[in-house]
Every structure is written in C-alpha cells, then in structure tokens.
Amino acid sequence: MVSKSQQKQILQLKQKKYRQKFGLFVAEGTKVVEELLASNWKYNSLFSQKDHFHPQAIPVDLKTMKQITHFKTPSPFLGVFEIPEPPIVPPSPITLAVDGIGDPGNLGTILRLCDWFGVDELICSAETVDCFNPKVVQASMGSIARVSCRYETNLASCLTALEKPIFGADGTGKSLYQTQLPIAATYVFGSESHGLSKVVNGLLEAKIAIPNLRSGQGAESLNVATATAIFLSEIFRGAQSFKGDD
Amino acid sequence: MVSKSQQKQILQLKQKKYRQKFGLFVAEGTKVVEELLASNWKYNSLFSQKDHFHPQAIPVDLKTMKQITHFKTPSPFLGVFEIPEPPIVPPSPITLAVDGIGDPGNLGTILRLCDWFGVDELICSAETVDCFNPKVVQASMGSIARVSCRYETNLASCLTALEKPIFGADGTGKSLYQTQLPIAATYVFGSESHGLSKVVNGLLEAKIAIPNLRSGQGAESLNVATATAIFLSEIFRGAQSFKGDD
C-alpha cells in the first residue's frame, strides 16, 4: 500500500526543490535500483510489483506503480533513496567537466561513460541539470552510484585551481586526431546549443574538434554524449593498448 | 486552422501502421523541419507558430500545436512529410548495420553519427524501430534527410551478400584498440539488452569490444549509440590523420 501522503511526496520528487527539501530522490527499474542497493545507498522506501525483490520492498500492483512513477511507463521496481553526502573523491590525473548540459539523458549517458572509463567524478557547472533528476538517474543505468557529480557555482575558478591544462570540445577547434590529449588534463564539454561559456573559453589551452567527414555538409554537430564518448576513447586509447586485453 | 480530420491523421502518424498506410510521417522542431525542406523532401502540410517560417506554412497557435504534437512539449514548427521512395545509395567501402535496436533515441543518434562520419546508409534488421518514428526523426536532428535506413527482413543473408569481413560489437570480444578495423568492412551493432542475434553472430570475422577500464567493476555496458560513436571514431581516425584539419 502507498498512502496518499507517500504518493504525493514521491511525485513531488520530480522537482529539484523537493529533492533538496527532503534530501530524497527516486530511482526506477530493476538495474538502477539493484545497483544503488548493491552500492549500499540508503533507501527511504522500496516498491515492487514482484515478490522476493527485496525483503523491505512494499508489494504494489501495476495501478499503484502507474500512480507513483516519474515516467510514462512504470518499471517493476521503484526506490526512494536518500541523497548521499558528497563523497570525498581522491584526486585523479584526468578531470572531466560539463558546462551547462541541460538534457538529462545526456548527463546520465556521460555518467555511464565516466564509469566505463574509470572517471570517478564529474564537475558540473551550476546550470547543469541536477544529477538526481529521474531521467539522469535512469540514463546513468546505475553509474550514478559510482560516479559523483560535483556542482560548482564558479566552474571557471574551480578548473583554474586544478592547475592542469584545460581542453574544450569545440567544433571550430583543432582535430582530435592530431592533438596530444594527455590523461593528466581537464576536459570540458558544453551544451549542444550554447557551447562553452565565455569565461571557460578564456581558460582553454586548446579547443579540440571531432572532424566532420562531410566537411560541414552533413550534421552540424554531434550529440554531447557521443562527443564525450569519442573524446574519452581517444584520451584513453594509448593507455589501453598496453594493457593486453586479449 | 487544423481541421478535426487533419488533427486525427497527424496523431495517427505516431503509429507505424498509419505511417505506412498514408505514406506520411511527422517532423517537429525548427532544425529538423528546415533540414528536410533544405533537402527537398516533399511535405503534405506545414504548421508554424511563427510568421514567415515558410510561405506554405499554416499559422497555428500554441493551443493547436499542443493538440497535434507527438511530444510532451510542442515545437514552434511541425511538418507532415511524405515518406520518400528508398533512394539508390552507391556502394560504399564501409557498411554499418544495426540488429534489433528498439530505442528510437539511439537509432536517431546513430543516424546523426553516420551523417557526421559520411556513412550514407544504415542497414537495419526488420525488428529495428521504424526510422520515421517521431523520436527517431527528432534525435537524428535532420540527419534522416541524408542517411537512408534500409530495412532487411533477412539481415544475415543481406550482410553475407556484401562479401566483406563482418565485425560485431560485443562486450566479450577482442579490444577495439588492438584490432585492425578496416574501412572496407561491415560493422554490426546489437541492442543493449539482447546483443547480436545468433545468426548474425555466426557470420562474424571477429567480435570487438570497447574495453572496460574498471575491469568489469563499473558499468556493465555502454549505450549502443555511444558505442557506435567510439567504433566510428576508431575506424576513421587513421583516414583522418592524413587529412590535415588544421
């Protein structure tokens, strides 16, 4: 059973102001909920359409799930989790930052990429979508349990303080394939529509572009998550070819 | 003005069976509609919330746009376009194929990537989501005007007939960074949940993986669109380093 007040609170958690007020967020789907539980994230309540999902899960039917889901189509599992204290992430040679990414699917996909490439923290400008937005949590496919988002009101001064060369993804830059991309550096990605902010642009060691093979006759830009994928692959490919994967 | 019957038809076009029945599909958003018009795709009707968008556009208000949009939030422009005859695409050294991609956002993003890397055609298994699905059109950001989707009921025999080595993206494969990836080859991507179909698996020259830098302790897989991005970058990076982009 889900009480009226529980239902109301769960639906309020769609909004950032209520997530901040209550210190809670919602995760849906088997994979995502399981990953958070496996990472020992504290839950406030768990709801399941199936038996034996978790000893503490409250059994609910499809109708109830439809009333509390944040999505068009409900998942069999929904968890209300506590937003954790920001973890202390040990310094890493590579720093990844995003400057004003508004699309939650893109931020979630970037978190999944960070997880894949072993990047434990993503620095986000204050204008970037909240990482506990339900669509970010969903698109991260559980990687939010391992990659922490650090929101900085002054992204530029935060990046400067790291004292590493800063590279920005920018369609007008030098080819990615013709530039040494050190692992010990900071890489910043802006939104597709607005690019990098002026102040961040002023800090760059270089602008780096993924060359367009149609020489500008095709797509105008790439989706920021696919661009990040290509950058991460290119940055780490050298390190990996010595690892002996086969 | 939009008549009741027009509104009904536009909303029916959310479904593949009606798109096939009427030979029409819907595109929304300034960028996507403009790209289709620029590529001389035939339209059946255009609707605009703003003046001077197009001489043939029917002016509508926000309320009307909300009644005909296929999305939660309407765009200022909506076009009903004719599904074109499948174009004859000249043979290309590289062939890209997808095997059962169900998520429309992923297919649209892959089309945008094909466009960026100069791949004019994407071969799709019959189970792959319809490329005129509104979310595919949207995510392609207009690349659907330049990259054609060829649906094949028998993907395996179609790929065999190309007589090129076939490489499949698969998490259990050999590292992408330790394999020669020729441009003159076929690359197949399966869905995140089901992978490549058994019959396609049987045709592979090799399975190729993007190595997980957390050695399996992090994300279980990558989103198929970001995986495709990394593959395309890796395949074309050699060709590009001679192009002299700066």
Coordinates of C-alpha atoms in Angstrom, one line a residue:
Chain A
M1 CA 0.0 0.0 0.0
V2 CA 1.1 3.5 -0.8
S3 CA -0.6 6.2 1.3
K4 CA -1.8 9.4 -0.2
S5 CA 0.9 11.4 1.5
Q6 CA 3.6 9.0 0.3
Q7 CA 2.3 9.2 -3.2
K8 CA 2.3 13.0 -3.0
Q9 CA 5.9 13.1 -1.8
I10 CA 7.1 10.6 -4.4
L11 CA 5.6 12.7 -7.2
Q12 CA 7.0 15.9 -5.7
L13 CA 10.5 14.4 -6.0
K14 CA 10.2 15.0 -9.8
Q15 CA 11.2 18.6 -8.9
K16 CA 14.6 19.6 -7.7
K17 CA 13.3 21.9 -5.0
Y18 CA 11.5 19.0 -3.3
R19 CA 14.5 16.7 -3.7
Q20 CA 16.6 19.3 -1.9
K21 CA 13.9 19.9 0.7
F22 CA 13.5 16.2 1.6
G23 CA 17.0 15.0 0.7
L24 CA 15.5 12.2 -1.4
F25 CA 15.3 11.1 -5.0
V26 CA 13.6 8.4 -7.0
A27 CA 15.2 5.6 -8.9
E28 CA 13.2 3.2 -11.1
G29 CA 13.9 0.0 -12.9
T30 CA 15.5 -3.3 -11.9
K31 CA 19.0 -2.5 -12.9
V32 CA 19.2 1.0 -11.4
V33 CA 17.6 0.1 -8.1
E34 CA 19.7 -3.0 -7.8
E35 CA 22.9 -1.0 -8.5
L36 CA 22.1 1.5 -5.8
L37 CA 21.3 -1.2 -3.3
A38 CA 24.5 -3.1 -4.2
S39 CA 26.4 0.2 -3.5
N40 CA 24.7 0.4 -0.1
W41 CA 22.9 3.6 -0.9
K42 CA 20.3 4.3 1.9
Y43 CA 16.7 3.9 0.9
N44 CA 13.7 5.5 2.4
S45 CA 11.2 3.1 0.8
L46 CA 11.2 0.5 -2.0
F47 CA 8.2 -0.6 -4.1
S48 CA 8.0 -3.7 -6.1
Q49 CA 5.4 -5.3 -8.4
K50 CA 7.1 -8.7 -7.9
D51 CA 7.6 -10.8 -4.8
H52 CA 11.1 -11.5 -3.5
F53 CA 12.7 -8.5 -4.9
H54 CA 13.9 -7.2 -1.6
P55 CA 12.8 -8.1 1.9
Q56 CA 11.9 -4.5 2.7
A57 CA 10.1 -3.8 -0.6
I58 CA 6.4 -2.9 -0.3
P59 CA 4.4 -5.0 -2.8
V60 CA 2.3 -2.9 -5.1
D61 CA 0.2 -3.6 -8.2
L62 CA 0.6 -2.0 -11.7
K63 CA -2.1 0.5 -11.0
T64 CA -0.3 1.8 -7.9
M65 CA 3.0 1.9 -9.8
K66 CA 1.4 4.0 -12.5
Q67 CA 0.4 6.5 -9.8
I68 CA 3.9 6.9 -8.4
T69 CA 6.2 6.5 -11.5
H70 CA 8.0 9.6 -12.8
F71 CA 7.8 8.1 -16.3
K72 CA 5.2 7.4 -18.9
T73 CA 5.7 3.7 -18.5
P74 CA 6.3 2.3 -14.9
S75 CA 9.1 -0.1 -14.1
P76 CA 8.5 -3.2 -11.8
F77 CA 10.7 -1.5 -9.1
L78 CA 10.8 1.9 -7.7
G79 CA 13.0 3.1 -4.9
V80 CA 13.1 6.3 -2.9
F81 CA 16.7 6.9 -1.9
E82 CA 18.5 9.4 0.3
I83 CA 20.7 11.8 -1.5
P84 CA 24.1 11.0 0.0
E85 CA 26.6 13.4 1.4
P86 CA 29.1 14.4 -1.3
P87 CA 31.8 11.8 -1.2
I88 CA 35.5 12.7 -1.0
V89 CA 36.9 11.6 -4.3
P90 CA 40.7 11.2 -4.4
P91 CA 42.4 13.4 -6.9
S92 CA 42.7 11.9 -10.4
P93 CA 45.0 12.7 -13.3
I94 CA 42.1 13.4 -15.6
T95 CA 39.3 15.8 -14.8
L96 CA 36.0 15.9 -16.7
A97 CA 33.7 18.8 -16.5
V98 CA 30.4 19.8 -18.1
D99 CA 29.3 23.4 -18.7
G100 CA 25.6 23.8 -18.8
I101 CA 24.3 20.5 -20.0
G102 CA 20.5 20.8 -19.9
D103 CA 19.4 17.4 -21.3
P104 CA 19.1 14.8 -18.5
G105 CA 19.5 11.9 -20.9
N106 CA 22.9 13.3 -22.0
L107 CA 24.1 13.9 -18.4
G108 CA 23.1 10.3 -17.5
T109 CA 24.9 8.9 -20.5
I110 CA 28.0 10.9 -19.7
L111 CA 28.0 9.4 -16.2
R112 CA 27.8 5.9 -17.6
L113 CA 30.7 6.8 -19.9
C114 CA 32.7 8.1 -16.9
D115 CA 32.0 4.9 -15.1
W116 CA 33.1 2.8 -18.1
F117 CA 36.4 4.7 -18.4
G118 CA 37.1 4.8 -14.7
V119 CA 36.5 8.5 -14.1
D120 CA 35.1 8.8 -10.6
E121 CA 33.9 12.4 -10.6
L122 CA 32.2 14.8 -13.0
I123 CA 32.5 18.5 -12.3
C124 CA 29.2 20.3 -13.3
S125 CA 28.5 24.0 -13.7
A126 CA 25.6 25.2 -11.6
E127 CA 23.4 25.5 -14.7
T128 CA 23.8 21.8 -15.5
V129 CA 20.7 19.6 -14.9
D130 CA 20.5 18.1 -11.4
C131 CA 22.0 14.6 -11.4
F132 CA 19.2 13.3 -9.2
N133 CA 16.6 14.2 -11.9
P134 CA 14.8 11.0 -12.6
K135 CA 15.9 10.9 -16.2
V136 CA 19.5 11.4 -15.3
V137 CA 19.3 8.5 -12.8
Q138 CA 17.6 6.4 -15.4
A139 CA 20.1 7.1 -18.3
S140 CA 23.1 6.6 -16.0
M141 CA 21.9 2.9 -15.6
G142 CA 23.2 2.9 -12.1
S143 CA 26.5 4.6 -12.8
I144 CA 25.4 7.4 -10.5
A145 CA 26.2 5.0 -7.7
R146 CA 29.9 5.1 -8.7
V147 CA 30.4 8.5 -10.4
S148 CA 29.8 11.5 -8.3
C149 CA 28.7 14.9 -9.6
R150 CA 30.2 17.9 -8.1
Y151 CA 28.3 21.1 -8.8
E152 CA 30.4 24.3 -8.8
T153 CA 28.8 27.7 -8.8
N154 CA 32.0 29.1 -10.3
L155 CA 33.2 26.5 -12.7
A156 CA 36.0 28.7 -14.1
S157 CA 37.7 29.3 -10.8
C158 CA 37.3 25.6 -9.8
L159 CA 39.0 24.5 -13.1
T160 CA 41.8 27.1 -12.7
A161 CA 42.5 25.9 -9.2
L162 CA 43.3 22.4 -10.6
E163 CA 46.4 23.8 -12.3
K164 CA 46.2 21.5 -15.3
P165 CA 45.9 22.2 -19.0
I166 CA 42.2 22.7 -19.9
F167 CA 40.9 21.4 -23.3
G168 CA 37.5 22.3 -24.5
A169 CA 35.4 20.4 -27.0
D170 CA 34.5 22.8 -29.7
G171 CA 33.5 22.4 -33.4
T172 CA 36.0 25.1 -34.5
G173 CA 39.0 23.5 -32.8
K174 CA 42.0 21.5 -33.8
S175 CA 41.4 17.9 -34.9
L176 CA 41.1 15.5 -32.0
Y177 CA 43.2 13.0 -34.0
Q178 CA 46.1 15.5 -34.5
T179 CA 46.4 16.6 -30.9
Q180 CA 48.2 15.0 -28.0
L181 CA 45.5 14.5 -25.4
P182 CA 47.2 13.9 -22.1
I183 CA 45.4 11.9 -19.4
A184 CA 46.7 14.5 -16.8
A185 CA 44.4 17.3 -18.0
T186 CA 41.0 18.8 -17.7
Y187 CA 38.4 18.3 -20.5
V188 CA 35.3 20.5 -20.6
F189 CA 32.1 19.9 -22.7
G190 CA 29.4 22.5 -23.3
S191 CA 25.8 22.1 -24.3
E192 CA 25.0 21.5 -28.0
S193 CA 23.0 24.7 -28.3
H194 CA 25.2 27.1 -26.4
G195 CA 28.7 25.5 -26.4
L196 CA 31.2 26.5 -23.7
S197 CA 30.6 29.7 -21.6
K198 CA 32.8 32.7 -22.4
V199 CA 34.7 32.6 -19.2
V200 CA 35.5 28.9 -19.6
N201 CA 36.5 29.5 -23.2
G202 CA 39.1 32.0 -21.9
L203 CA 40.8 29.4 -19.9
L204 CA 41.5 26.9 -22.6
E205 CA 44.9 25.5 -23.6
A206 CA 43.2 24.5 -26.9
K207 CA 39.8 23.9 -28.5
I208 CA 39.5 20.4 -29.8
A209 CA 37.1 19.2 -32.5
I210 CA 35.9 15.9 -33.8
P211 CA 36.4 16.4 -37.6
N212 CA 33.3 16.3 -39.7
L213 CA 33.9 13.8 -42.5
R214 CA 31.4 15.5 -44.8
S215 CA 33.3 18.8 -44.4
G216 CA 30.3 20.6 -42.9
Q217 CA 27.8 19.3 -45.5
G218 CA 26.2 16.9 -43.1
A219 CA 25.2 17.1 -39.5
E220 CA 26.0 20.4 -37.9
S221 CA 27.1 18.9 -34.6
L222 CA 27.2 15.7 -32.6
N223 CA 25.2 15.0 -29.5
V224 CA 27.3 16.0 -26.5
A225 CA 27.2 12.4 -25.0
T226 CA 28.5 10.9 -28.2
A227 CA 31.2 13.6 -28.5
T228 CA 32.2 12.8 -24.9
A229 CA 32.4 9.1 -25.8
I230 CA 34.8 9.8 -28.7
F231 CA 37.0 12.1 -26.5
L232 CA 37.2 9.6 -23.7
S233 CA 38.1 6.8 -26.1
E234 CA 40.8 8.9 -27.8
I235 CA 42.2 10.0 -24.5
F236 CA 42.5 6.5 -23.0
R237 CA 43.3 4.5 -26.2
G238 CA 47.0 4.9 -25.7
A239 CA 46.8 3.7 -22.1
Q240 CA 44.8 0.7 -23.2
S241 CA 46.8 -0.6 -26.0
F242 CA 49.5 -1.7 -23.5
K243 CA 47.0 -3.4 -21.2
G244 CA 46.8 -6.6 -23.2
D245 CA 43.1 -7.2 -23.3
D246 CA 43.1 -10.5 -25.0
Chain B
M1 CA -6.6 26.2 -38.8
V2 CA -6.3 22.5 -38.4
S3 CA -9.4 20.5 -39.2
K4 CA -10.6 17.7 -37.0
S5 CA -9.7 15.1 -39.7
Q6 CA -6.2 16.6 -40.1
Q7 CA -5.6 16.5 -36.4
K8 CA -6.8 12.9 -36.3
Q9 CA -4.5 11.9 -39.1
I10 CA -1.4 13.7 -37.6
L11 CA -1.9 11.9 -34.3
Q12 CA -2.4 8.6 -36.1
L13 CA 1.1 9.1 -37.6
K14 CA 2.6 8.3 -34.2
Q15 CA 1.9 4.7 -35.2
K16 CA 3.9 2.8 -37.8
K17 CA 0.8 1.2 -39.4
Y18 CA -0.7 4.6 -40.2
R19 CA 2.6 6.0 -41.4
Q20 CA 2.7 3.0 -43.8
K21 CA -1.0 3.4 -44.8
F22 CA -0.7 7.1 -45.6
G23 CA 3.0 7.2 -46.6
L24 CA 3.5 10.1 -44.3
F25 CA 5.5 11.0 -41.2
V26 CA 5.7 13.9 -38.8
A27 CA 8.8 16.0 -38.1
E28 CA 8.9 18.7 -35.4
G29 CA 11.3 21.4 -34.4
T30 CA 13.0 24.2 -36.4
K31 CA 16.2 22.4 -37.1
V32 CA 14.6 19.1 -38.3
V33 CA 11.9 20.7 -40.4
E34 CA 14.4 23.1 -42.0
E35 CA 16.8 20.3 -42.8
L36 CA 14.1 18.2 -44.5
L37 CA 12.9 21.3 -46.5
A38 CA 16.5 22.1 -47.5
S39 CA 16.9 18.5 -48.8
N40 CA 13.7 19.0 -50.9
W41 CA 11.7 16.4 -49.1
K42 CA 8.0 16.7 -50.1
Y43 CA 5.7 17.9 -47.5
N44 CA 2.0 17.4 -47.2
S45 CA 1.4 20.2 -44.7
L46 CA 3.4 22.6 -42.5
F47 CA 2.3 24.2 -39.3
S48 CA 4.0 27.1 -37.7
Q49 CA 3.5 29.2 -34.5
K50 CA 5.6 32.0 -36.0
D51 CA 5.1 34.1 -39.2
H52 CA 7.4 34.0 -42.1
F53 CA 8.7 30.5 -41.4
H54 CA 7.7 29.2 -44.8
P55 CA 5.3 30.6 -47.4
Q56 CA 3.1 27.4 -47.3
A57 CA 3.0 27.1 -43.6
I58 CA -0.4 27.2 -41.9
P59 CA -0.2 29.6 -38.9
V60 CA -1.4 28.0 -35.7
D61 CA -1.4 29.0 -32.0
L62 CA 0.2 27.2 -29.1
K63 CA -3.0 25.5 -28.1
T64 CA -3.4 24.0 -31.6
M65 CA 0.2 22.9 -31.6
K66 CA -0.3 21.1 -28.3
Q67 CA -3.2 19.2 -30.0
I68 CA -1.1 17.9 -32.9
T69 CA 2.4 17.4 -31.4
H70 CA 3.7 13.9 -30.9
F71 CA 5.7 15.1 -27.9
K72 CA 5.0 16.3 -24.4
T73 CA 6.2 19.8 -25.3
P74 CA 5.3 21.2 -28.8
S75 CA 7.9 22.8 -31.1
P76 CA 7.2 26.0 -33.0
F77 CA 7.1 24.1 -36.3
L78 CA 5.6 20.8 -37.3
G79 CA 5.7 19.3 -40.8
V80 CA 3.9 16.3 -42.2
F81 CA 6.2 14.9 -44.8
E82 CA 5.9 12.2 -47.5
I83 CA 8.0 9.1 -46.8
P84 CA 10.3 9.1 -49.8
E85 CA 10.9 6.2 -52.2
P86 CA 14.0 4.3 -50.9
P87 CA 17.0 6.1 -52.6
I88 CA 19.6 4.2 -54.5
V89 CA 22.7 4.6 -52.4
P90 CA 26.0 4.0 -54.3
P91 CA 28.1 1.1 -52.7
S92 CA 30.5 2.3 -50.1
P93 CA 33.6 0.6 -48.6
I94 CA 32.1 0.7 -45.1
T95 CA 28.7 -0.9 -44.2
L96 CA 27.0 -0.2 -40.9
A97 CA 24.2 -2.3 -39.7
V98 CA 22.0 -2.5 -36.6
D99 CA 20.4 -5.7 -35.3
G100 CA 17.2 -5.1 -33.3
I101 CA 17.7 -1.6 -31.9
G102 CA 14.5 -0.8 -30.2
D103 CA 15.1 2.6 -28.6
P104 CA 14.2 5.4 -31.0
G105 CA 16.6 7.9 -29.4
N106 CA 19.5 5.5 -30.0
L107 CA 18.6 4.9 -33.7
G108 CA 18.3 8.7 -34.3
T109 CA 21.6 9.3 -32.6
I110 CA 23.3 6.6 -34.7
L111 CA 21.9 8.3 -37.9
R112 CA 23.4 11.6 -36.8
L113 CA 26.7 9.8 -36.2
C114 CA 26.6 8.2 -39.7
D115 CA 25.9 11.6 -41.2
W116 CA 28.9 13.1 -39.3
F117 CA 31.3 10.3 -40.5
G118 CA 30.0 10.3 -44.0
V119 CA 28.1 7.0 -44.0
D120 CA 25.1 7.3 -46.3
E121 CA 23.1 4.2 -45.5
L122 CA 22.3 2.2 -42.4
I123 CA 21.2 -1.4 -42.8
C124 CA 18.5 -2.3 -40.2
S125 CA 17.1 -5.6 -39.2
A126 CA 13.3 -5.8 -39.5
E127 CA 13.0 -5.7 -35.7
T128 CA 14.7 -2.4 -35.5
V129 CA 12.5 0.6 -34.6
D130 CA 11.0 2.4 -37.7
C131 CA 13.2 5.3 -38.7
F132 CA 10.1 7.5 -39.3
N133 CA 9.1 7.1 -35.6
P134 CA 8.8 10.7 -34.3
K135 CA 11.5 10.2 -31.7
V136 CA 14.0 8.8 -34.3
V137 CA 13.3 11.8 -36.6
Q138 CA 13.9 14.1 -33.6
A139 CA 17.1 12.5 -32.3
S140 CA 18.5 12.4 -35.8
M141 CA 18.4 16.2 -35.8
G142 CA 17.7 16.2 -39.6
S143 CA 20.3 13.6 -40.5
I144 CA 17.5 11.4 -41.6
A145 CA 17.4 13.6 -44.7
R146 CA 20.9 12.4 -45.6
V147 CA 21.3 8.9 -44.2
S148 CA 18.9 6.3 -45.5
C149 CA 17.7 3.3 -43.5
R150 CA 17.4 0.1 -45.4
Y151 CA 15.2 -2.5 -43.6
E152 CA 16.1 -6.1 -44.3
T153 CA 13.9 -9.0 -43.3
N154 CA 16.9 -11.2 -43.5
L155 CA 19.8 -9.3 -42.2
A156 CA 22.2 -12.2 -42.2
S157 CA 21.8 -13.0 -45.9
C158 CA 22.0 -9.4 -46.8
L159 CA 25.3 -9.0 -44.9
T160 CA 26.6 -12.2 -46.4
A161 CA 25.9 -11.0 -49.9
L162 CA 28.1 -8.0 -49.3
E163 CA 31.2 -10.3 -49.3
K164 CA 33.1 -8.2 -46.8
P165 CA 34.5 -9.2 -43.4
I166 CA 31.8 -8.6 -40.7
F167 CA 32.8 -7.3 -37.3
G168 CA 30.3 -7.3 -34.4
A169 CA 30.3 -5.1 -31.3
D170 CA 30.3 -7.4 -28.4
G171 CA 31.5 -6.9 -24.8
T172 CA 33.2 -10.3 -24.8
G173 CA 35.3 -9.5 -27.9
K174 CA 38.9 -8.5 -28.6
S175 CA 39.9 -5.0 -27.7
L176 CA 38.9 -2.3 -30.3
Y177 CA 42.3 -0.7 -29.8
Q178 CA 44.2 -3.9 -30.6
T179 CA 42.4 -4.8 -33.7
Q180 CA 42.9 -3.6 -37.3
L181 CA 39.5 -2.1 -38.2
P182 CA 39.4 -1.8 -41.9
I183 CA 37.1 0.8 -43.6
A184 CA 36.2 -1.8 -46.2
A185 CA 34.2 -4.0 -43.9
T186 CA 30.8 -4.4 -42.3
Y187 CA 30.2 -3.4 -38.7
V188 CA 27.1 -4.7 -36.8
F189 CA 25.6 -3.4 -33.5
G190 CA 23.0 -5.2 -31.5
S191 CA 20.7 -3.9 -28.8
E192 CA 22.0 -3.3 -25.3
S193 CA 19.6 -5.9 -23.8
H194 CA 19.8 -8.7 -26.4
G195 CA 23.1 -8.2 -28.2
L196 CA 23.5 -9.5 -31.7
S197 CA 21.2 -12.2 -32.9
K198 CA 22.5 -15.8 -33.1
V199 CA 22.5 -16.0 -36.9
V200 CA 24.5 -12.7 -37.2
N201 CA 26.9 -13.9 -34.5
G202 CA 27.6 -16.9 -36.7
L203 CA 28.8 -14.7 -39.6
L204 CA 31.4 -12.7 -37.7
E205 CA 35.0 -12.4 -38.6
A206 CA 35.6 -11.2 -35.0
K207 CA 33.8 -9.8 -32.0
I208 CA 35.2 -6.5 -31.0
A209 CA 34.8 -4.9 -27.5
I210 CA 35.4 -1.4 -26.1
P211 CA 37.5 -2.4 -23.0
N212 CA 36.0 -1.5 -19.6
L213 CA 38.6 0.4 -17.7
R214 CA 37.2 -0.7 -14.4
S215 CA 37.7 -4.3 -15.4
G216 CA 34.0 -5.1 -15.1
Q217 CA 33.6 -3.4 -11.7
G218 CA 31.7 -0.4 -13.1
A219 CA 29.0 0.0 -15.8
E220 CA 28.0 -3.3 -17.3
S221 CA 27.7 -2.0 -20.8
L222 CA 27.7 1.2 -22.8
N223 CA 24.7 2.7 -24.5
V224 CA 24.7 1.4 -28.1
A225 CA 24.8 4.9 -29.6
T226 CA 27.9 5.9 -27.6
A227 CA 29.5 2.5 -28.5
T228 CA 28.8 3.2 -32.2
A229 CA 30.4 6.7 -31.8
I230 CA 33.6 5.1 -30.4
F231 CA 33.7 2.5 -33.2
L232 CA 33.2 5.0 -35.9
S233 CA 35.9 7.3 -34.5
E234 CA 38.3 4.4 -34.2
I235 CA 37.6 3.2 -37.7
F236 CA 38.0 6.6 -39.4
R237 CA 40.8 8.0 -37.2
G238 CA 43.5 6.7 -39.4
A239 CA 41.9 8.1 -42.5
Q240 CA 41.6 11.5 -40.8
S241 CA 45.1 11.9 -39.5
F242 CA 46.2 12.5 -43.2
K243 CA 43.5 15.0 -44.0
G244 CA 45.2 17.9 -42.3
D245 CA 42.5 19.5 -40.4
D246 CA 44.4 22.5 -39.1

